[in-house]
XYZ file of C-alpha atoms in Angstrom:
698
model
C -240.783 -47.324 8.507
C -237.826 -46.821 10.824
C -236.604 -49.611 13.065
C -238.324 -47.963 16.061
C -241.637 -47.706 14.200
C -241.397 -51.295 12.949
C -240.711 -52.549 16.458
C -243.680 -50.577 17.791
C -245.962 -52.061 15.112
C -244.803 -55.597 15.882
C -245.394 -55.058 19.595
C -248.843 -53.625 18.913
C -249.814 -56.673 16.866
C -248.401 -59.037 19.466
C -250.175 -57.299 22.329
C -253.492 -56.846 20.550
C -255.742 -56.660 23.620
C -253.733 -53.833 25.160
C -253.353 -52.061 21.823
C -257.062 -52.245 20.961
C -257.899 -50.367 24.188
C -261.689 -49.946 24.493
C -262.254 -50.804 20.812
C -261.608 -54.545 21.035
C -265.159 -55.416 19.891
C -264.779 -58.929 21.256
C -267.224 -61.576 20.127
C -270.419 -61.617 22.166
C -270.627 -65.131 23.535
C -274.010 -64.820 25.243
C -276.442 -66.170 22.656
C -279.412 -64.417 24.248
C -277.744 -61.031 23.891
C -276.448 -61.799 20.417
C -279.831 -62.926 19.116
C -281.420 -59.646 20.196
C -278.911 -57.700 18.112
C -278.820 -59.765 14.920
C -282.191 -58.633 13.480
C -281.000 -55.019 13.576
C -277.625 -55.786 12.039
C -278.241 -57.559 8.746
C -277.882 -54.549 6.449
C -276.831 -50.951 6.545
C -278.578 -48.641 4.126
C -276.366 -45.637 3.388
C -278.517 -42.704 2.299
C -275.663 -40.384 1.297
C -271.895 -40.565 1.057
C -268.801 -38.668 2.130
C -265.372 -39.520 3.474
C -266.526 -39.333 7.095
C -269.723 -41.291 6.381
C -267.624 -43.975 4.705
C -265.560 -44.111 7.896
C -268.746 -44.618 9.917
C -269.818 -47.461 7.620
C -266.400 -49.112 7.885
C -266.489 -48.924 11.682
C -269.971 -50.420 11.786
C -268.979 -53.256 9.473
C -265.827 -54.098 11.393
C -267.397 -53.785 14.831
C -270.509 -55.796 14.029
C -268.543 -58.510 12.272
C -266.196 -58.780 15.240
C -268.937 -58.848 17.890
C -271.714 -60.728 16.086
C -269.860 -62.689 13.404
C -272.165 -61.037 10.893
C -271.155 -59.514 7.561
C -273.045 -56.257 7.428
C -274.350 -55.819 3.889
C -274.151 -52.270 2.533
C -277.064 -51.155 0.363
C -278.547 -47.961 -0.994
C -282.116 -49.256 -0.794
C -283.884 -49.693 2.517
C -284.405 -53.351 3.310
C -286.961 -54.784 5.703
C -284.581 -54.850 8.665
C -281.245 -53.259 9.447
C -279.486 -49.958 10.007
C -280.367 -46.799 8.121
C -277.551 -44.250 8.044
C -277.833 -40.781 6.581
C -277.940 -37.067 7.276
C -281.305 -35.569 8.164
C -281.979 -34.052 4.733
C -281.717 -37.456 3.070
C -283.559 -39.330 5.816
C -286.453 -36.870 5.700
C -286.874 -37.683 2.055
C -287.579 -41.256 3.136
C -290.436 -40.140 5.420
C -289.152 -41.614 8.677
C -291.255 -41.043 11.711
C -289.212 -38.254 13.274
C -290.967 -35.576 15.255
C -290.362 -31.889 14.734
C -289.079 -31.709 18.297
C -286.491 -34.421 17.673
C -285.289 -32.761 14.492
C -285.175 -29.324 16.076
C -283.119 -30.599 19.002
C -280.258 -31.970 16.909
C -277.346 -29.537 16.843
C -273.902 -29.480 15.229
C -272.149 -32.838 15.798
C -275.307 -34.212 17.444
C -277.364 -37.157 16.236
C -280.535 -39.200 16.557
C -280.299 -42.898 17.322
C -283.708 -44.535 17.211
C -285.013 -48.105 17.033
C -288.174 -49.173 15.199
C -289.614 -52.639 15.759
C -292.936 -53.442 14.151
C -294.482 -56.435 12.376
C -291.257 -58.401 12.548
C -289.190 -55.571 11.087
C -286.292 -54.265 13.192
C -284.644 -51.042 12.122
C -282.108 -48.704 13.659
C -282.030 -45.149 12.396
C -278.778 -43.208 12.704
C -279.201 -39.662 11.485
C -277.574 -36.294 12.068
C -277.222 -32.833 10.619
C -273.567 -33.441 9.738
C -271.337 -36.272 8.614
C -269.450 -36.082 11.912
C -272.698 -36.582 13.773
C -273.245 -39.843 11.874
C -269.767 -41.046 12.846
C -270.483 -40.327 16.507
C -273.828 -42.114 16.195
C -272.066 -45.169 14.764
C -269.620 -45.268 17.669
C -272.509 -44.794 20.110
C -274.227 -47.854 18.651
C -271.038 -49.906 18.854
C -270.630 -48.823 22.482
C -274.177 -49.994 23.211
C -273.366 -53.382 21.692
C -270.125 -53.724 23.648
C -271.913 -52.800 26.873
C -274.841 -55.149 26.087
C -277.386 -52.344 26.059
C -280.978 -52.843 24.960
C -280.859 -51.377 21.468
C -284.482 -52.294 20.750
C -285.557 -49.411 23.009
C -283.143 -46.781 21.751
C -284.652 -43.350 21.270
C -281.861 -40.859 21.725
C -281.208 -37.299 20.679
C -277.594 -36.719 21.656
C -275.569 -33.515 21.379
C -272.081 -32.692 22.636
C -272.125 -30.001 25.290
C -268.764 -28.583 24.218
C -268.040 -27.166 20.793
C -264.276 -27.759 20.726
C -263.212 -31.107 22.192
C -259.489 -31.089 21.842
C -256.319 -33.090 22.440
C -252.980 -31.284 22.791
C -249.806 -33.210 22.013
C -246.519 -32.105 23.541
C -244.566 -34.151 20.986
C -241.224 -33.016 19.571
C -240.046 -33.802 16.086
C -237.054 -35.803 17.351
C -239.566 -38.316 18.732
C -239.394 -37.230 22.358
C -242.465 -36.096 24.266
C -242.370 -33.412 26.921
C -244.148 -34.946 29.918
C -244.582 -38.173 27.983
C -244.736 -41.396 29.990
C -245.683 -43.989 27.388
C -242.758 -44.156 24.992
C -241.766 -42.075 21.990
C -244.047 -39.965 19.804
C -246.503 -41.694 17.494
C -246.044 -38.815 15.014
C -242.326 -38.074 14.824
C -238.991 -39.827 14.750
C -235.500 -38.447 14.123
C -236.762 -35.073 12.851
C -239.180 -36.690 10.440
C -242.907 -37.309 10.422
C -243.621 -40.994 10.846
C -244.621 -43.247 7.987
C -246.651 -45.481 10.330
C -250.042 -44.274 9.128
C -251.819 -47.350 10.516
C -251.042 -46.432 14.096
C -252.157 -42.844 13.524
C -255.396 -44.147 12.016
C -255.948 -46.439 15.001
C -255.367 -43.473 17.266
C -257.859 -41.379 15.288
C -260.411 -44.177 15.786
C -259.878 -44.076 19.541
C -260.311 -40.317 19.682
C -263.365 -40.201 17.411
C -265.051 -42.962 19.382
C -265.249 -40.625 22.389
C -266.104 -37.519 20.388
C -262.755 -35.713 20.077
C -262.913 -33.287 17.134
C -259.609 -31.372 17.261
C -255.939 -32.175 17.773
C -252.686 -30.245 18.068
C -249.791 -32.263 16.678
C -246.774 -30.704 18.402
C -245.430 -29.322 21.649
C -246.512 -25.882 22.852
C -242.820 -25.301 23.567
C -241.953 -25.010 19.880
C -238.246 -25.586 19.391
C -236.139 -24.550 16.415
C -236.804 -27.563 14.197
C -240.517 -27.723 15.036
C -240.856 -24.083 13.992
C -240.548 -25.393 10.428
C -243.744 -27.471 10.664
C -245.689 -24.506 9.250
C -243.390 -24.309 6.217
C -243.340 -26.237 2.955
C -240.450 -28.295 4.308
C -242.976 -30.309 6.324
C -246.468 -29.241 5.261
C -246.914 -31.977 2.681
C -246.340 -34.623 5.375
C -248.394 -32.714 7.948
C -251.217 -32.650 5.401
C -251.046 -36.447 5.116
C -251.479 -36.785 8.871
C -254.285 -34.213 8.816
C -255.989 -36.304 6.138
C -256.037 -39.355 8.391
C -257.653 -37.371 11.183
C -260.052 -35.648 8.775
C -261.591 -39.004 7.867
C -262.477 -39.375 11.552
C -263.930 -35.871 11.905
C -260.874 -34.460 13.680
C -259.477 -31.067 12.730
C -255.725 -30.487 12.833
C -254.001 -27.590 14.636
C -250.315 -26.768 15.089
C -248.462 -25.093 17.941
C -246.451 -22.172 16.597
C -243.358 -20.316 17.704
C -244.280 -16.686 18.258
C -240.835 -15.695 16.948
C -241.291 -17.613 13.667
C -240.810 -14.527 11.454
C -237.318 -14.073 12.921
C -236.383 -17.728 12.550
C -237.938 -18.369 9.146
C -237.307 -15.108 7.292
C -234.964 -12.146 7.194
C -237.326 -10.077 9.373
C -235.505 -8.966 12.526
C -238.520 -8.595 14.802
C -241.678 -10.373 15.950
C -243.414 -7.166 17.052
C -247.141 -7.806 16.487
C -247.710 -4.202 15.387
C -244.964 -4.305 12.761
C -246.520 -4.420 9.282
C -243.823 -6.717 7.919
C -244.507 -9.219 10.690
C -248.262 -9.062 10.159
C -247.848 -9.528 6.409
C -245.489 -12.470 6.957
C -248.069 -14.329 9.082
C -250.812 -13.646 6.521
C -248.691 -15.085 3.724
C -247.733 -18.071 5.861
C -251.404 -18.754 6.608
C -252.132 -18.862 2.869
C -249.422 -21.482 2.408
C -250.726 -23.633 5.258
C -254.296 -23.595 3.971
C -253.095 -24.479 0.480
C -251.893 -27.784 1.933
C -254.589 -28.240 4.601
C -257.822 -26.492 3.538
C -259.602 -27.345 6.806
C -256.657 -26.439 9.050
C -257.977 -25.454 12.478
C -255.481 -22.818 13.507
C -252.663 -22.106 15.951
C -252.020 -22.981 19.583
C -249.671 -20.456 21.181
C -247.613 -20.366 24.357
C -246.029 -16.926 24.645
C -244.135 -14.946 27.275
C -243.898 -17.888 29.662
C -241.022 -20.142 30.718
C -238.605 -18.426 28.349
C -240.915 -18.618 25.331
C -240.941 -15.521 23.081
C -243.982 -13.275 23.014
C -245.337 -9.764 22.622
C -243.925 -8.590 25.979
C -240.510 -8.331 24.308
C -241.848 -5.439 22.248
C -243.857 -3.690 24.929
C -247.106 -5.151 23.591
C -249.792 -7.118 25.400
C -251.285 -10.534 24.775
C -254.259 -9.145 22.878
C -251.862 -7.490 20.445
C -250.050 -10.780 19.888
C -253.116 -12.983 19.592
C -254.991 -10.575 17.339
C -252.131 -10.401 14.862
C -252.334 -14.170 14.363
C -256.126 -14.111 14.401
C -256.182 -11.613 11.534
C -253.967 -13.915 9.487
C -256.271 -16.887 10.062
C -259.627 -15.115 9.819
C -260.014 -15.350 5.990
C -259.811 -19.139 6.336
C -262.078 -19.432 9.408
C -259.067 -20.408 11.498
C -258.779 -19.708 15.213
C -256.008 -18.802 17.632
C -255.885 -20.673 20.919
C -253.796 -18.531 23.266
C -252.626 -20.214 26.471
C -252.938 -18.245 29.710
C -250.074 -20.091 31.394
C -248.028 -16.912 31.763
C -245.948 -16.028 34.809
C -242.466 -14.933 35.802
C -240.603 -18.180 36.308
C -237.605 -16.295 37.750
C -239.451 -14.509 40.525
C -237.952 -14.522 44.008
C -239.978 -16.997 46.074
C -238.484 -15.612 49.292
C -240.672 -12.571 48.757
C -244.042 -13.721 50.043
C -245.852 -10.918 48.257
C -245.173 -12.627 44.927
C -247.607 -15.346 44.024
C -247.532 -17.422 40.859
C -251.209 -18.267 41.383
C -252.124 -14.624 40.693
C -250.342 -14.430 37.349
C -252.916 -15.564 34.761
C -255.669 -13.364 36.184
C -253.382 -10.356 36.582
C -252.153 -10.655 33.000
C -255.433 -11.352 31.220
C -258.355 -9.900 33.189
C -257.513 -6.288 32.159
C -257.645 -7.350 28.480
C -261.251 -8.568 28.512
C -263.002 -7.432 25.342
C -259.784 -6.625 23.477
C -259.364 -9.987 21.741
C -260.753 -10.668 18.268
C -263.693 -13.048 17.956
C -261.563 -15.907 16.581
C -259.244 -15.928 19.619
C -259.831 -18.370 22.492
C -257.997 -18.117 25.796
C -256.968 -21.570 26.992
C -256.937 -21.599 30.805
C -255.464 -24.378 32.952
C -257.943 -25.848 35.416
C -255.942 -24.427 38.314
C -253.728 -21.367 38.724
C -250.574 -23.388 39.347
C -249.781 -26.477 37.271
C -252.013 -29.581 37.227
C -251.437 -30.516 40.864
C -253.166 -33.424 42.547
C -255.235 -30.778 44.337
C -255.355 -27.028 43.789
C -257.967 -24.317 43.638
C -259.819 -23.702 40.394
C -258.588 -20.832 38.264
C -260.395 -17.573 39.114
C -260.045 -16.563 35.464
C -263.077 -18.714 34.648
C -265.987 -16.320 34.599
C -263.828 -13.236 34.975
C -263.794 -12.362 31.264
C -267.330 -12.174 29.933
C -266.292 -10.685 26.577
C -263.530 -13.158 25.700
C -263.842 -16.710 24.390
C -262.502 -19.208 26.926
C -261.667 -22.877 27.016
C -260.474 -25.138 29.812
C -257.193 -27.065 29.810
C -256.783 -30.378 31.632
C -253.750 -32.653 31.738
C -254.398 -36.311 30.974
C -250.717 -37.160 31.074
C -249.956 -37.618 34.751
C -247.077 -35.189 35.205
C -247.734 -34.581 38.899
C -249.998 -37.563 39.562
C -247.694 -40.541 39.180
C -246.629 -40.318 35.536
C -248.636 -43.387 34.530
C -246.489 -45.495 36.832
C -249.043 -44.919 39.591
C -252.768 -45.444 39.207
C -254.550 -42.107 39.468
C -257.946 -41.952 37.780
C -258.562 -38.280 37.091
C -262.205 -38.250 35.992
C -263.503 -37.578 39.548
C -261.133 -34.594 39.818
C -262.228 -33.163 36.465
C -265.885 -33.689 37.331
C -265.433 -31.623 40.509
C -263.767 -28.852 38.540
C -266.514 -28.714 35.916
C -269.185 -28.585 38.622
C -267.483 -25.740 40.514
C -269.723 -22.695 40.881
C -267.906 -19.465 40.050
C -270.914 -17.211 40.871
C -269.906 -15.129 37.824
C -273.577 -14.442 37.146
C -274.954 -15.555 40.452
C -275.527 -19.040 41.776
C -275.310 -21.773 39.150
C -272.514 -20.186 37.091
C -270.494 -23.387 36.914
C -267.238 -23.780 35.050
C -268.905 -26.285 32.715
C -271.430 -23.584 31.738
C -268.661 -21.100 31.021
C -266.514 -23.331 28.834
C -269.462 -24.731 26.879
C -270.212 -21.130 25.874
C -273.737 -21.047 27.266
C -273.234 -18.639 30.186
C -271.751 -15.757 28.206
C -272.661 -16.728 24.657
C -269.096 -17.290 23.470
C -268.632 -17.783 19.747
C -265.856 -20.330 20.370
C -265.323 -22.397 23.491
C -264.523 -25.890 24.672
C -262.064 -28.069 26.536
C -258.534 -29.260 25.697
C -256.180 -31.655 27.441
C -252.532 -32.632 27.233
C -252.660 -36.258 26.168
C -250.983 -39.329 27.671
C -250.206 -41.519 24.642
C -246.964 -42.713 23.080
C -245.484 -45.610 21.134
C -245.898 -48.104 23.979
C -247.908 -51.068 22.708
C -250.733 -50.219 25.113
C -250.614 -46.499 24.201
C -250.470 -45.178 27.787
C -247.719 -47.100 29.595
C -250.042 -48.135 32.423
C -252.942 -50.005 30.838
C -255.359 -48.608 33.408
C -254.288 -45.090 32.351
C -256.302 -45.676 29.178
C -259.314 -44.938 31.376
C -258.197 -41.310 31.718
C -258.123 -40.834 27.947
C -261.480 -42.540 27.469
C -263.047 -40.752 30.412
C -261.792 -37.371 29.253
C -263.521 -37.739 25.895
C -266.784 -38.915 27.394
C -266.825 -36.262 30.147
C -266.174 -33.308 27.856
C -268.793 -34.600 25.417
C -271.244 -34.469 28.296
C -270.056 -33.055 31.638
C -273.358 -34.148 33.191
C -272.430 -37.833 32.876
C -271.864 -39.536 36.204
C -268.297 -40.611 36.905
C -269.603 -44.099 37.689
C -271.317 -44.312 34.283
C -268.125 -43.432 32.430
C -266.127 -45.874 34.559
C -268.536 -48.720 33.909
C -268.503 -48.074 30.157
C -264.735 -48.230 30.022
C -264.462 -51.408 32.097
C -267.127 -53.272 30.102
C -265.491 -52.376 26.790
C -261.948 -53.014 27.996
C -262.258 -56.020 30.308
C -265.650 -57.571 29.576
C -268.709 -58.360 31.648
C -267.493 -60.418 34.601
C -269.212 -58.855 37.634
C -266.260 -59.411 39.951
C -263.848 -57.831 37.466
C -266.116 -54.837 37.106
C -266.573 -54.311 40.842
C -262.886 -54.568 41.692
C -261.536 -52.428 38.856
C -264.255 -49.840 39.437
C -263.343 -49.614 43.114
C -259.650 -49.316 42.278
C -260.217 -46.536 39.779
C -262.692 -44.536 41.828
C -260.500 -44.580 44.952
C -257.157 -44.034 43.238
C -257.135 -40.212 43.190
C -257.666 -39.974 46.957
C -255.089 -42.727 47.525
C -252.483 -40.864 45.503
C -253.312 -37.611 47.267
C -253.033 -39.317 50.655
C -249.392 -40.329 50.268
C -248.247 -37.247 48.343
C -248.998 -33.547 48.959
C -251.552 -32.804 51.714
C -254.393 -30.304 51.983
C -253.855 -28.603 48.630
C -250.275 -27.486 49.280
C -249.101 -29.160 46.075
C -245.644 -29.736 44.610
C -243.219 -31.503 46.975
C -241.799 -33.279 43.920
C -238.328 -33.599 42.489
C -237.494 -30.655 40.242
C -237.364 -30.941 36.463
C -238.731 -34.475 36.011
C -241.396 -34.107 38.742
C -241.413 -37.761 39.805
C -240.986 -38.738 43.425
C -240.981 -36.884 46.742
C -238.834 -33.852 47.462
C -240.442 -31.612 50.053
C -238.178 -28.700 49.215
C -238.179 -29.508 45.518
C -237.369 -26.124 44.068
C -239.188 -25.224 40.931
C -237.320 -23.146 38.337
C -234.901 -21.416 40.676
C -232.995 -21.570 43.941
C -235.108 -19.114 45.871
C -237.499 -21.273 47.835
C -240.414 -23.631 48.053
C -244.117 -23.444 47.360
C -245.261 -24.511 50.823
C -243.417 -22.013 53.090
C -243.059 -24.598 55.854
C -241.083 -23.549 58.914
C -240.971 -24.807 62.514
C -244.200 -22.977 63.310
C -246.451 -24.014 60.445
C -247.096 -24.635 56.782
C -249.079 -23.257 53.857
C -249.339 -20.238 51.587
C -251.186 -17.196 52.874
C -253.183 -16.067 49.869
C -255.719 -14.016 51.807
C -256.474 -10.349 51.333
C -256.143 -9.676 55.013
C -252.571 -10.843 55.497
C -251.292 -12.564 52.366
C -250.868 -12.195 48.620
C -254.465 -11.109 48.023
C -255.070 -13.956 45.590
C -258.491 -14.696 47.103
C -259.738 -11.331 45.806
C -259.616 -12.696 42.255
C -262.696 -14.840 42.943
C -266.266 -13.644 42.945
C -267.552 -12.571 46.348
C -269.057 -15.883 47.478
C -265.888 -17.876 46.793
C -263.590 -15.095 47.953
C -265.290 -15.059 51.344
C -265.261 -18.857 51.569
C -261.531 -19.115 50.887
C -260.558 -16.023 52.899
C -261.859 -17.449 56.179
C -260.195 -20.299 58.055
C -263.616 -21.324 59.292
C -265.134 -21.790 55.838
C -262.141 -22.692 53.663
C -262.467 -26.376 52.661
C -259.871 -28.472 54.462
C -258.707 -30.085 51.238
C -257.521 -26.623 50.108
C -256.514 -25.234 53.479
C -252.777 -25.024 52.803
C -253.341 -23.617 49.338
C -254.985 -20.547 50.893
C -253.635 -20.288 54.444
C -250.426 -20.567 56.426
C -251.390 -22.282 59.674
C -249.679 -23.771 62.748
C -249.140 -27.536 62.705
C -251.530 -27.675 65.653
C -254.391 -26.054 63.710
C -257.444 -28.305 63.954
C -259.187 -29.393 60.802
C -262.929 -29.883 60.591
C -262.299 -33.599 61.146
C -260.838 -32.782 64.565
C -257.323 -33.792 63.506
C -254.457 -31.343 63.707
C -252.679 -30.511 60.465
C -249.557 -32.411 61.497
C -251.534 -35.477 62.539
C -253.442 -35.336 59.252
C -250.126 -35.373 57.394
C -248.971 -38.414 59.359
C -252.285 -40.269 59.114
C -252.869 -39.754 55.416
C -249.362 -40.820 54.485
C -249.602 -44.002 56.531
C -253.099 -44.603 55.158
C -251.969 -44.003 51.585
C -249.299 -46.682 51.831
C -251.829 -49.196 53.153
C -254.287 -48.255 50.426
C -251.645 -48.614 47.701
C -250.891 -52.091 49.027
C -254.618 -52.857 48.931
C -254.663 -51.960 45.230
C -252.133 -54.730 44.659
C -254.104 -57.184 46.788
C -257.358 -56.351 44.994
C -255.775 -56.792 41.587
C -254.274 -60.155 42.561
C -257.796 -61.426 43.211
C -258.452 -61.070 39.472
C -255.719 -63.479 38.402
C -257.179 -65.876 35.877
C -260.039 -63.499 35.038
C -257.806 -61.094 33.098
C -255.598 -62.220 30.218
C -252.080 -62.921 31.461
C -250.404 -60.106 29.564
C -252.546 -57.307 30.931
C -252.732 -58.919 34.348
C -248.942 -59.030 34.727
C -248.495 -55.616 33.147
C -250.853 -53.899 35.565
C -249.591 -55.911 38.541
C -246.042 -54.691 37.930
C -247.200 -51.068 37.871
C -249.264 -51.451 41.028
C -246.389 -53.109 42.877
C -244.087 -50.250 41.886
C -246.696 -47.793 43.142
C -246.995 -49.586 46.465
C -243.237 -49.500 46.999
C -242.932 -45.895 45.881
C -245.722 -44.797 48.226
C -243.503 -45.872 51.138
C -240.802 -43.498 49.943
C -243.353 -40.687 49.844
C -244.598 -41.572 53.340
C -241.156 -41.753 54.885
C -239.757 -38.596 53.312
C -242.846 -36.439 53.932
C -243.501 -37.624 57.478
C -239.841 -37.421 58.481
C -239.498 -33.921 57.082
C -242.481 -32.558 58.986
C -241.656 -34.435 62.168
C -238.226 -32.824 62.173
C -239.596 -29.465 61.094
C -242.404 -29.366 63.681
C -240.938 -31.413 66.520
C -244.409 -32.884 67.097
C -244.615 -36.672 67.464
C -247.173 -38.951 65.858
C -250.042 -39.522 68.301
C -250.173 -43.187 67.262
C -246.463 -43.741 67.917
C -245.803 -45.168 64.462
C -242.226 -45.308 63.272
C -241.084 -42.118 61.596
C -237.505 -42.241 60.427
């Protein structure tokens, strides 16, 4: 290992509680709880074997030994009490009491977890159609033990709602991470793939424990060196990493450079209709699958932010995606084609241009033209992972094209893991949003799980927030976003409070006061962050390039202007049909009418859809300018309260994590003052309207 990797490993071992995240499996000290579990945990009978099943057995052995102090004996013959683990075909041969309904309800990656207690015999059956399902069942059982659930009453048929449950890494081969806020890459260092396989395995455990089944190993902005990841220069090492993830049921994908044929061969074009280009990709696919037989496919960012794409050759995105899809089809591979496409050099002084329109305008006309193994990956909003923005109108607009949703776990615009901003409530709102694509009840969660339109491929992906920091995520509480993402996309119907409680119990234990205070901090943190940053859905207002800290006129990409169009009269972007960019017309009728009207547009998105005077009254009765003042003063007070709340837990949290989190919260509290002062001062000077409460505005 390199010096950097060795240092990271030493730090991880030293800071074991932070490193273990929600998989600490601490010893259960309550004898009453422990004694209820022990009868079920004497043996594990393994009905059939595979690499993934062996992983499940290993996790059960380690977790149960750690929590119960019990060596789980592995047998092939069913003993009187214990765990029975096996796929349904093998379990059926043993004549377990499973109903036809239970068996029929288990789908791909799903499982049955069922307790039997009779005549002094205590058994737990873990069965599934697939090996992956058994692994998820094992982690479910370990979660029940960590959360002190009543396993004697378990009778669960559990299936993931989403087919593809994916993590996207924006890691570069030099070890840097684009939008990374937790140290260097866990995969790469100095243009090499890391030799620290233990950390990658520990990461795979974390992901599998919350049901992640796919991962992209490199940045969507594929630079010159990373282009070579699909060649034999690196494929042997990539295959080793893929093997680690394979043992945890996770399929490996790579981001590819659309112009790879130009960079990696003597072909002078990347035209998707050129036969030489098409043949080159087909031959390259054969090489990749020789090294990684279960390779998932390609993630592609094309024709956006200076990335190459089919537009260069007068072709459209269907042409480009289908060329790659044809190359992957013989191997059951898929192309994930990102819809983040817009002209980053457009003149923002021209109010008829609107970045929010771009994805819909580019892709809607292509519905039905993509091959069946292409998935369009659509960001949750039309802009760029803001603390508040409208949901993308592209969801539901393409009934004939596979779609998946893209979130951002890494907090690019939400405090960069230096501020606490728990994003599960935001994502829950997005998933529950009704598009009306096929009438009432056409929610985004029903589109991306494939059920509304019968997509062959669908799911959810997110840009991840991990790095080489000993606690993975920089801010220890930011681990909750990674955990919560996995749990929410497994089942979008889970309550935010349920997910939050699970994470706290597994990460910090069962002290009631600890649970109540951390839960309150997490659940309020998104609104706190929104309060002292960008108001009413206007977004941005951040420093350009690195996107940390307030800059009301923070230009994005060029010198032409801002996103909020504030002048002395008012603020906001007019996206109406009647007088603005016409963006509202991209929604189905019910939402179009809601957003088009000032009377019905939700206040939290008012400035995203409308340009209004500072004196415009919100539904709360406040004027827009007074809302800006009030929320920014409130946000500072609330950030200070986060510090005060955390300080009440001193002595109840181990010193390392206590001090770690305290330092982050104190930085947040101080930084919120900068946001308050810069935002309030700017709009006071711009509007000339004083604060009704006569608070000091600089």
